[in-house]
Amino acid sequence: MTIYLEQDKDKIIVKFNYSSKLVQLIRTIPGRKYEPDRKYWTVPLSARNNLLELFKNEKIIIDFPFSVTKTFQKTSEKIDTLFIDNKKAMESDLITNIITELKLKGYQNTTRKSYLGHIYRYLTYISQLIPYELVEKDPLIIKSNSKGLINELTHENLKTYIITLLDDDCSHSYVNQAISAINFFYKETINQDKKLQLDIKRPKKENKLPKVLSTQEIVKLFQAVDNLKYKTIFMLTYSGGLRVGEVVKLKLSDIDKDRKLICIRTGKGLKDRYTLLSATALNTLEKYMKIQHTSQWLFPGQSKNSHLTVRSVQKEFSKTRKKAGITKEVSIHSLRHSFATHLLEAGTDIRYIQELLGHKSTKTTQVYTHVTKKELTKINSPLDNLFD
């Protein structure tokens, strides 16, 4: 079992695939907390040494700087622990080249972060196969001129790594993205002469249905929001089927009050699109605008020069969902799923829904036909027929 550790302000984020044994261990740490929406645990930063001691028999991958955690580092010297110092890794030629290529190819910021994460983890795995240069016992430094690195980036090692992910019960979508990220790394960064030929078979995509809220649950959710800013965000998200990364980046100029439309600029896939602005959402937005004087972002963050973070919205949604008494384990993205499903149930043509959501293909939008109740409600269960 592999355990990933990341740092978030005064907490350590602990990620691992479900194991009753590991859950029992982490529950012994005072102040630990499980985040069901994000599917990870958090523990106080002060519990770092206790954390490593508890998991000393497991493989641990630590993905955050250790400049302020020398004690933590010394404690881990006798444990099967691999470090990636983000700052030093980012300064290396190799990582810089990856970031440059991702930007040149027009990948969005969220995709760039995901790809870098996958590449970090893959290089960490490779580092177990070869002796890396460690400078003054500092965390791992990835160097582009390492012959050992280039020699070990083989087709067979990649296959073994993918099998390791599957053995760790990683989702197929996660594994497929890992393959895409590593393919990009091979072809665009270290394989300019195209000598390395990768032909990795991808696991079949899981046919998971989107989690949808009923119209009654949507109403309960909106009624449970106390903060006008977040109520406006949730309403706009459901009104137009927005992604959370799109709603936080909205500007006043993106709102077309006369035509009742929202303009999403350079959304996923770098495509602009228009979607719906309901009269109800517009009314709430106008109330919000009377108290929020913004010059650029509709929902500014701590600084007026930056927009509200995605994480802030996710946290508020989780809190509101619980307050509304909604027991479904859903995230704010469920508002987008619910928007599409409810339109489909109301008889809207799927091609219009595809355009509103910004899907490249109707195949992506077709998934909502499997969760709509429109046709299912016309079917009687055979149990009911027994007592007619």
mmCIF file with all atom_site columns, N, CA and C in Angstrom, residues 103-160:
data_model
loop_
_atom_site.group_PDB
_atom_site.id
_atom_site.type_symbol
_atom_site.label_atom_id
_atom_site.label_alt_id
_atom_site.label_comp_id
_atom_site.label_asym_id
_atom_site.label_entity_id
_atom_site.label_seq_id
_atom_site.pdbx_PDB_ins_code
_atom_site.Cartn_x
_atom_site.Cartn_y
_atom_site.Cartn_z
_atom_site.occupancy
_atom_site.B_iso_or_equiv
_atom_site.pdbx_formal_charge
_atom_site.auth_seq_id
_atom_site.auth_comp_id
_atom_site.auth_asym_id
_atom_site.auth_atom_id
_atom_site.pdbx_PDB_model_num
ATOM 1   N N  . LYS A 1 103 ? 2.412  24.604 -21.537 1.00 0.00 ? 103 LYS A N  1
ATOM 2   C CA . LYS A 1 103 ? 1.875  25.939 -21.841 1.00 0.00 ? 103 LYS A CA 1
ATOM 3   C C  . LYS A 1 103 ? 1.811  26.169 -23.352 1.00 0.00 ? 103 LYS A C  1
ATOM 4   N N  . LEU A 1 104 ? 2.861  25.766 -24.058 1.00 0.00 ? 104 LEU A N  1
ATOM 5   C CA . LEU A 1 104 ? 2.903  25.958 -25.512 1.00 0.00 ? 104 LEU A CA 1
ATOM 6   C C  . LEU A 1 104 ? 1.798  25.182 -26.220 1.00 0.00 ? 104 LEU A C  1
ATOM 7   N N  . LYS A 1 105 ? 1.451  24.027 -25.648 1.00 0.00 ? 105 LYS A N  1
ATOM 8   C CA . LYS A 1 105 ? 0.397  23.194 -26.253 1.00 0.00 ? 105 LYS A CA 1
ATOM 9   C C  . LYS A 1 105 ? -0.997 23.668 -25.839 1.00 0.00 ? 105 LYS A C  1
ATOM 10  N N  . GLY A 1 106 ? -1.075 24.694 -24.980 1.00 0.00 ? 106 GLY A N  1
ATOM 11  C CA . GLY A 1 106 ? -2.362 25.287 -24.618 1.00 0.00 ? 106 GLY A CA 1
ATOM 12  C C  . GLY A 1 106 ? -3.138 24.544 -23.547 1.00 0.00 ? 106 GLY A C  1
ATOM 13  N N  . TYR A 1 107 ? -2.447 23.730 -22.730 1.00 0.00 ? 107 TYR A N  1
ATOM 14  C CA . TYR A 1 107 ? -3.145 23.020 -21.661 1.00 0.00 ? 107 TYR A CA 1
ATOM 15  C C  . TYR A 1 107 ? -3.572 24.003 -20.567 1.00 0.00 ? 107 TYR A C  1
ATOM 16  N N  . GLN A 1 108 ? -4.783 23.793 -20.031 1.00 0.00 ? 108 GLN A N  1
ATOM 17  C CA . GLN A 1 108 ? -5.299 24.637 -18.965 1.00 0.00 ? 108 GLN A CA 1
ATOM 18  C C  . GLN A 1 108 ? -4.514 24.414 -17.677 1.00 0.00 ? 108 GLN A C  1
ATOM 19  N N  . ASN A 1 109 ? -4.599 25.380 -16.755 1.00 0.00 ? 109 ASN A N  1
ATOM 20  C CA . ASN A 1 109 ? -3.825 25.324 -15.517 1.00 0.00 ? 109 ASN A CA 1
ATOM 21  C C  . ASN A 1 109 ? -4.125 24.066 -14.698 1.00 0.00 ? 109 ASN A C  1
ATOM 22  N N  . THR A 1 110 ? -5.413 23.688 -14.609 1.00 0.00 ? 110 THR A N  1
ATOM 23  C CA . THR A 1 110 ? -5.767 22.494 -13.834 1.00 0.00 ? 110 THR A CA 1
ATOM 24  C C  . THR A 1 110 ? -5.166 21.231 -14.444 1.00 0.00 ? 110 THR A C  1
ATOM 25  N N  . THR A 1 111 ? -5.160 21.154 -15.785 1.00 0.00 ? 111 THR A N  1
ATOM 26  C CA . THR A 1 111 ? -4.570 19.993 -16.461 1.00 0.00 ? 111 THR A CA 1
ATOM 27  C C  . THR A 1 111 ? -3.067 19.981 -16.277 1.00 0.00 ? 111 THR A C  1
ATOM 28  N N  . ARG A 1 112 ? -2.452 21.165 -16.317 1.00 0.00 ? 112 ARG A N  1
ATOM 29  C CA . ARG A 1 112 ? -0.989 21.237 -16.120 1.00 0.00 ? 112 ARG A CA 1
ATOM 30  C C  . ARG A 1 112 ? -0.622 20.722 -14.730 1.00 0.00 ? 112 ARG A C  1
ATOM 31  N N  . LYS A 1 113 ? -1.396 21.121 -13.718 1.00 0.00 ? 113 LYS A N  1
ATOM 32  C CA . LYS A 1 113 ? -1.122 20.660 -12.350 1.00 0.00 ? 113 LYS A CA 1
ATOM 33  C C  . LYS A 1 113 ? -1.273 19.146 -12.246 1.00 0.00 ? 113 LYS A C  1
ATOM 34  N N  . SER A 1 114 ? -2.334 18.613 -12.847 1.00 0.00 ? 114 SER A N  1
ATOM 35  C CA . SER A 1 114 ? -2.571 17.163 -12.794 1.00 0.00 ? 114 SER A CA 1
ATOM 36  C C  . SER A 1 114 ? -1.449 16.403 -13.490 1.00 0.00 ? 114 SER A C  1
ATOM 37  N N  . TYR A 1 115 ? -1.048 16.886 -14.671 1.00 0.00 ? 115 TYR A N  1
ATOM 38  C CA . TYR A 1 115 ? 0.021  16.221 -15.422 1.00 0.00 ? 115 TYR A CA 1
ATOM 39  C C  . TYR A 1 115 ? 1.337  16.248 -14.640 1.00 0.00 ? 115 TYR A C  1
ATOM 40  N N  . LEU A 1 116 ? 1.642  17.401 -14.048 1.00 0.00 ? 116 LEU A N  1
ATOM 41  C CA . LEU A 1 116 ? 2.886  17.503 -13.269 1.00 0.00 ? 116 LEU A CA 1
ATOM 42  C C  . LEU A 1 116 ? 2.864  16.544 -12.090 1.00 0.00 ? 116 LEU A C  1
ATOM 43  N N  . GLY A 1 117 ? 1.707  16.417 -11.443 1.00 0.00 ? 117 GLY A N  1
ATOM 44  C CA . GLY A 1 117 ? 1.583  15.490 -10.318 1.00 0.00 ? 117 GLY A CA 1
ATOM 45  C C  . GLY A 1 117 ? 1.861  14.058 -10.747 1.00 0.00 ? 117 GLY A C  1
ATOM 46  N N  . HIS A 1 118 ? 1.282  13.665 -11.882 1.00 0.00 ? 118 HIS A N  1
ATOM 47  C CA . HIS A 1 118 ? 1.502  12.303 -12.390 1.00 0.00 ? 118 HIS A CA 1
ATOM 48  C C  . HIS A 1 118 ? 2.971  12.080 -12.754 1.00 0.00 ? 118 HIS A C  1
ATOM 49  N N  . ILE A 1 119 ? 3.587  13.094 -13.359 1.00 0.00 ? 119 ILE A N  1
ATOM 50  C CA . ILE A 1 119 ? 4.991  12.957 -13.758 1.00 0.00 ? 119 ILE A CA 1
ATOM 51  C C  . ILE A 1 119 ? 5.892  12.875 -12.531 1.00 0.00 ? 119 ILE A C  1
ATOM 52  N N  . TYR A 1 120 ? 5.598  13.691 -11.502 1.00 0.00 ? 120 TYR A N  1
ATOM 53  C CA . TYR A 1 120 ? 6.354  13.613 -10.241 1.00 0.00 ? 120 TYR A CA 1
ATOM 54  C C  . TYR A 1 120 ? 6.314  12.194 -9.674  1.00 0.00 ? 120 TYR A C  1
ATOM 55  N N  . ARG A 1 121 ? 5.081  11.664 -9.617  1.00 0.00 ? 121 ARG A N  1
ATOM 56  C CA . ARG A 1 121 ? 4.922  10.341 -9.002  1.00 0.00 ? 121 ARG A CA 1
ATOM 57  C C  . ARG A 1 121 ? 5.615  9.255  -9.824  1.00 0.00 ? 121 ARG A C  1
ATOM 58  N N  . TYR A 1 122 ? 5.573  9.409  -11.137 1.00 0.00 ? 122 TYR A N  1
ATOM 59  C CA . TYR A 1 122 ? 6.249  8.417  -11.998 1.00 0.00 ? 122 TYR A CA 1
ATOM 60  C C  . TYR A 1 122 ? 7.762  8.494  -11.809 1.00 0.00 ? 122 TYR A C  1
ATOM 61  N N  . LEU A 1 123 ? 8.301  9.694  -11.769 1.00 0.00 ? 123 LEU A N  1
ATOM 62  C CA . LEU A 1 123 ? 9.746  9.851  -11.563 1.00 0.00 ? 123 LEU A CA 1
ATOM 63  C C  . LEU A 1 123 ? 10.166 9.345  -10.190 1.00 0.00 ? 123 LEU A C  1
ATOM 64  N N  . THR A 1 124 ? 9.269  9.525  -9.216  1.00 0.00 ? 124 THR A N  1
ATOM 65  C CA . THR A 1 124 ? 9.558  8.997  -7.885  1.00 0.00 ? 124 THR A CA 1
ATOM 66  C C  . THR A 1 124 ? 9.649  7.474  -7.927  1.00 0.00 ? 124 THR A C  1
ATOM 67  N N  . TYR A 1 125 ? 8.728  6.869  -8.667  1.00 0.00 ? 125 TYR A N  1
ATOM 68  C CA . TYR A 1 125 ? 8.746  5.412  -8.829  1.00 0.00 ? 125 TYR A CA 1
ATOM 69  C C  . TYR A 1 125 ? 10.047 4.964  -9.514  1.00 0.00 ? 125 TYR A C  1
ATOM 70  N N  . ILE A 1 126 ? 10.418 5.694  -10.574 1.00 0.00 ? 126 ILE A N  1
ATOM 71  C CA . ILE A 1 126 ? 11.655 5.360  -11.305 1.00 0.00 ? 126 ILE A CA 1
ATOM 72  C C  . ILE A 1 126 ? 12.869 5.515  -10.395 1.00 0.00 ? 126 ILE A C  1
ATOM 73  N N  . SER A 1 127 ? 12.788 6.483  -9.465  1.00 0.00 ? 127 SER A N  1
ATOM 74  C CA . SER A 1 127 ? 13.936 6.741  -8.589  1.00 0.00 ? 127 SER A CA 1
ATOM 75  C C  . SER A 1 127 ? 14.255 5.540  -7.702  1.00 0.00 ? 127 SER A C  1
ATOM 76  N N  . GLN A 1 128 ? 13.295 4.631  -7.538  1.00 0.00 ? 128 GLN A N  1
ATOM 77  C CA . GLN A 1 128 ? 13.560 3.428  -6.754  1.00 0.00 ? 128 GLN A CA 1
ATOM 78  C C  . GLN A 1 128 ? 14.406 2.427  -7.545  1.00 0.00 ? 128 GLN A C  1
ATOM 79  N N  . LEU A 1 129 ? 14.468 2.624  -8.855  1.00 0.00 ? 129 LEU A N  1
ATOM 80  C CA . LEU A 1 129 ? 15.169 1.680  -9.709  1.00 0.00 ? 129 LEU A CA 1
ATOM 81  C C  . LEU A 1 129 ? 16.621 2.072  -9.959  1.00 0.00 ? 129 LEU A C  1
ATOM 82  N N  . ILE A 1 130 ? 16.927 3.371  -9.759  1.00 0.00 ? 130 ILE A N  1
ATOM 83  C CA . ILE A 1 130 ? 18.280 3.849  -10.067 1.00 0.00 ? 130 ILE A CA 1
ATOM 84  C C  . ILE A 1 130 ? 18.799 4.719  -8.936  1.00 0.00 ? 130 ILE A C  1
ATOM 85  N N  . PRO A 1 131 ? 20.106 4.821  -8.776  1.00 0.00 ? 131 PRO A N  1
ATOM 86  C CA . PRO A 1 131 ? 20.665 5.713  -7.756  1.00 0.00 ? 131 PRO A CA 1
ATOM 87  C C  . PRO A 1 131 ? 20.636 7.156  -8.246  1.00 0.00 ? 131 PRO A C  1
ATOM 88  N N  . TYR A 1 132 ? 19.850 7.988  -7.590  1.00 0.00 ? 132 TYR A N  1
ATOM 89  C CA . TYR A 1 132 ? 19.822 9.407  -7.929  1.00 0.00 ? 132 TYR A CA 1
ATOM 90  C C  . TYR A 1 132 ? 20.903 10.157 -7.164  1.00 0.00 ? 132 TYR A C  1
ATOM 91  N N  . GLU A 1 133 ? 21.267 11.295 -7.687  1.00 0.00 ? 133 GLU A N  1
ATOM 92  C CA . GLU A 1 133 ? 22.224 12.155 -7.000  1.00 0.00 ? 133 GLU A CA 1
ATOM 93  C C  . GLU A 1 133 ? 21.499 12.904 -5.886  1.00 0.00 ? 133 GLU A C  1
ATOM 94  N N  . LEU A 1 134 ? 21.941 12.672 -4.668  1.00 0.00 ? 134 LEU A N  1
ATOM 95  C CA . LEU A 1 134 ? 21.378 13.388 -3.530  1.00 0.00 ? 134 LEU A CA 1
ATOM 96  C C  . LEU A 1 134 ? 22.400 14.394 -3.032  1.00 0.00 ? 134 LEU A C  1
ATOM 97  N N  . VAL A 1 135 ? 21.993 15.640 -2.935  1.00 0.00 ? 135 VAL A N  1
ATOM 98  C CA . VAL A 1 135 ? 22.911 16.698 -2.536  1.00 0.00 ? 135 VAL A CA 1
ATOM 99  C C  . VAL A 1 135 ? 22.727 16.985 -1.054  1.00 0.00 ? 135 VAL A C  1
ATOM 100 N N  . GLU A 1 136 ? 23.779 16.747 -0.259  1.00 0.00 ? 136 GLU A N  1
ATOM 101 C CA . GLU A 1 136 ? 23.758 16.992 1.190   1.00 0.00 ? 136 GLU A CA 1
ATOM 102 C C  . GLU A 1 136 ? 22.521 16.383 1.848   1.00 0.00 ? 136 GLU A C  1
ATOM 103 N N  . LYS A 1 137 ? 22.158 15.180 1.387   1.00 0.00 ? 137 LYS A N  1
ATOM 104 C CA . LYS A 1 137 ? 21.013 14.449 1.947   1.00 0.00 ? 137 LYS A CA 1
ATOM 105 C C  . LYS A 1 137 ? 19.707 15.243 1.862   1.00 0.00 ? 137 LYS A C  1
ATOM 106 N N  . ASP A 1 138 ? 19.669 16.173 0.918   1.00 0.00 ? 138 ASP A N  1
ATOM 107 C CA . ASP A 1 138 ? 18.433 16.920 0.713   1.00 0.00 ? 138 ASP A CA 1
ATOM 108 C C  . ASP A 1 138 ? 17.448 16.037 -0.052  1.00 0.00 ? 138 ASP A C  1
ATOM 109 N N  . PRO A 1 139 ? 16.173 16.449 -0.130  1.00 0.00 ? 139 PRO A N  1
ATOM 110 C CA . PRO A 1 139 ? 15.214 15.670 -0.900  1.00 0.00 ? 139 PRO A CA 1
ATOM 111 C C  . PRO A 1 139 ? 15.647 15.487 -2.353  1.00 0.00 ? 139 PRO A C  1
ATOM 112 N N  . LEU A 1 140 ? 14.919 14.618 -3.029  1.00 0.00 ? 140 LEU A N  1
ATOM 113 C CA . LEU A 1 140 ? 15.252 14.224 -4.391  1.00 0.00 ? 140 LEU A CA 1
ATOM 114 C C  . LEU A 1 140 ? 15.344 15.421 -5.326  1.00 0.00 ? 140 LEU A C  1
ATOM 115 N N  . ILE A 1 141 ? 16.446 15.468 -6.093  1.00 0.00 ? 141 ILE A N  1
ATOM 116 C CA . ILE A 1 141 ? 16.611 16.518 -7.097  1.00 0.00 ? 141 ILE A CA 1
ATOM 117 C C  . ILE A 1 141 ? 16.595 15.855 -8.469  1.00 0.00 ? 141 ILE A C  1
ATOM 118 N N  . ILE A 1 142 ? 15.621 16.211 -9.287  1.00 0.00 ? 142 ILE A N  1
ATOM 119 C CA . ILE A 1 142 ? 15.512 15.617 -10.616 1.00 0.00 ? 142 ILE A CA 1
ATOM 120 C C  . ILE A 1 142 ? 16.337 16.452 -11.586 1.00 0.00 ? 142 ILE A C  1
ATOM 121 N N  . LYS A 1 143 ? 17.257 15.838 -12.286 1.00 0.00 ? 143 LYS A N  1
ATOM 122 C CA . LYS A 1 143 ? 18.112 16.572 -13.213 1.00 0.00 ? 143 LYS A CA 1
ATOM 123 C C  . LYS A 1 143 ? 17.951 16.020 -14.627 1.00 0.00 ? 143 LYS A C  1
ATOM 124 N N  . SER A 1 144 ? 17.865 16.915 -15.585 1.00 0.00 ? 144 SER A N  1
ATOM 125 C CA . SER A 1 144 ? 17.617 16.494 -16.953 1.00 0.00 ? 144 SER A CA 1
ATOM 126 C C  . SER A 1 144 ? 18.819 15.808 -17.578 1.00 0.00 ? 144 SER A C  1
ATOM 127 N N  . ASN A 1 145 ? 20.004 16.012 -17.027 1.00 0.00 ? 145 ASN A N  1
ATOM 128 C CA . ASN A 1 145 ? 21.182 15.401 -17.627 1.00 0.00 ? 145 ASN A CA 1
ATOM 129 C C  . ASN A 1 145 ? 21.541 14.067 -16.974 1.00 0.00 ? 145 ASN A C  1
ATOM 130 N N  . SER A 1 146 ? 20.614 13.525 -16.160 1.00 0.00 ? 146 SER A N  1
ATOM 131 C CA . SER A 1 146 ? 20.884 12.246 -15.500 1.00 0.00 ? 146 SER A CA 1
ATOM 132 C C  . SER A 1 146 ? 20.763 11.107 -16.503 1.00 0.00 ? 146 SER A C  1
ATOM 133 N N  . LYS A 1 147 ? 21.881 10.457 -16.810 1.00 0.00 ? 147 LYS A N  1
ATOM 134 C CA . LYS A 1 147 ? 21.858 9.337  -17.758 1.00 0.00 ? 147 LYS A CA 1
ATOM 135 C C  . LYS A 1 147 ? 21.019 8.195  -17.202 1.00 0.00 ? 147 LYS A C  1
ATOM 136 N N  . GLY A 1 148 ? 21.106 8.007  -15.890 1.00 0.00 ? 148 GLY A N  1
ATOM 137 C CA . GLY A 1 148 ? 20.327 6.938  -15.264 1.00 0.00 ? 148 GLY A CA 1
ATOM 138 C C  . GLY A 1 148 ? 18.843 7.125  -15.502 1.00 0.00 ? 148 GLY A C  1
ATOM 139 N N  . LEU A 1 149 ? 18.374 8.378  -15.408 1.00 0.00 ? 149 LEU A N  1
ATOM 140 C CA . LEU A 1 149 ? 16.960 8.664  -15.603 1.00 0.00 ? 149 LEU A CA 1
ATOM 141 C C  . LEU A 1 149 ? 16.529 8.287  -17.013 1.00 0.00 ? 149 LEU A C  1
ATOM 142 N N  . ILE A 1 150 ? 17.263 8.775  -18.010 1.00 0.00 ? 150 ILE A N  1
ATOM 143 C CA . ILE A 1 150 ? 16.899 8.520  -19.403 1.00 0.00 ? 150 ILE A CA 1
ATOM 144 C C  . ILE A 1 150 ? 16.931 7.029  -19.703 1.00 0.00 ? 150 ILE A C  1
ATOM 145 N N  . ASN A 1 151 ? 17.927 6.333  -19.166 1.00 0.00 ? 151 ASN A N  1
ATOM 146 C CA . ASN A 1 151 ? 18.069 4.902  -19.443 1.00 0.00 ? 151 ASN A CA 1
ATOM 147 C C  . ASN A 1 151 ? 16.926 4.072  -18.866 1.00 0.00 ? 151 ASN A C  1
ATOM 148 N N  . GLU A 1 152 ? 16.345 4.549  -17.761 1.00 0.00 ? 152 GLU A N  1
ATOM 149 C CA . GLU A 1 152 ? 15.303 3.762  -17.097 1.00 0.00 ? 152 GLU A CA 1
ATOM 150 C C  . GLU A 1 152 ? 13.889 4.110  -17.559 1.00 0.00 ? 152 GLU A C  1
ATOM 151 N N  . LEU A 1 153 ? 13.741 5.139  -18.408 1.00 0.00 ? 153 LEU A N  1
ATOM 152 C CA . LEU A 1 153 ? 12.420 5.494  -18.912 1.00 0.00 ? 153 LEU A CA 1
ATOM 153 C C  . LEU A 1 153 ? 12.084 4.578  -20.088 1.00 0.00 ? 153 LEU A C  1
ATOM 154 N N  . THR A 1 154 ? 11.806 3.349  -19.783 1.00 0.00 ? 154 THR A N  1
ATOM 155 C CA . THR A 1 154 ? 11.564 2.334  -20.808 1.00 0.00 ? 154 THR A CA 1
ATOM 156 C C  . THR A 1 154 ? 10.097 1.947  -20.862 1.00 0.00 ? 154 THR A C  1
ATOM 157 N N  . HIS A 1 155 ? 9.745  1.293  -21.958 1.00 0.00 ? 155 HIS A N  1
ATOM 158 C CA . HIS A 1 155 ? 8.381  0.814  -22.156 1.00 0.00 ? 155 HIS A CA 1
ATOM 159 C C  . HIS A 1 155 ? 7.989  -0.163 -21.052 1.00 0.00 ? 155 HIS A C  1
ATOM 160 N N  . GLU A 1 156 ? 8.886  -1.067 -20.689 1.00 0.00 ? 156 GLU A N  1
ATOM 161 C CA . GLU A 1 156 ? 8.596  -2.081 -19.677 1.00 0.00 ? 156 GLU A CA 1
ATOM 162 C C  . GLU A 1 156 ? 8.390  -1.457 -18.295 1.00 0.00 ? 156 GLU A C  1
ATOM 163 N N  . ASN A 1 157 ? 9.216  -0.466 -17.968 1.00 0.00 ? 157 ASN A N  1
ATOM 164 C CA . ASN A 1 157 ? 9.069  0.180  -16.666 1.00 0.00 ? 157 ASN A CA 1
ATOM 165 C C  . ASN A 1 157 ? 7.745  0.935  -16.561 1.00 0.00 ? 157 ASN A C  1
ATOM 166 N N  . LEU A 1 158 ? 7.329  1.531  -17.675 1.00 0.00 ? 158 LEU A N  1
ATOM 167 C CA . LEU A 1 158 ? 6.037  2.221  -17.671 1.00 0.00 ? 158 LEU A CA 1
ATOM 168 C C  . LEU A 1 158 ? 4.903  1.215  -17.475 1.00 0.00 ? 158 LEU A C  1
ATOM 169 N N  . LYS A 1 159 ? 4.964  0.089  -18.150 1.00 0.00 ? 159 LYS A N  1
ATOM 170 C CA . LYS A 1 159 ? 3.932  -0.944 -17.985 1.00 0.00 ? 159 LYS A CA 1
ATOM 171 C C  . LYS A 1 159 ? 3.860  -1.412 -16.531 1.00 0.00 ? 159 LYS A C  1
ATOM 172 N N  . THR A 1 160 ? 5.034  -1.623 -15.931 1.00 0.00 ? 160 THR A N  1
ATOM 173 C CA . THR A 1 160 ? 5.078  -2.066 -14.531 1.00 0.00 ? 160 THR A CA 1
ATOM 174 C C  . THR A 1 160 ? 4.463  -1.015 -13.612 1.00 0.00 ? 160 THR A C  1
#
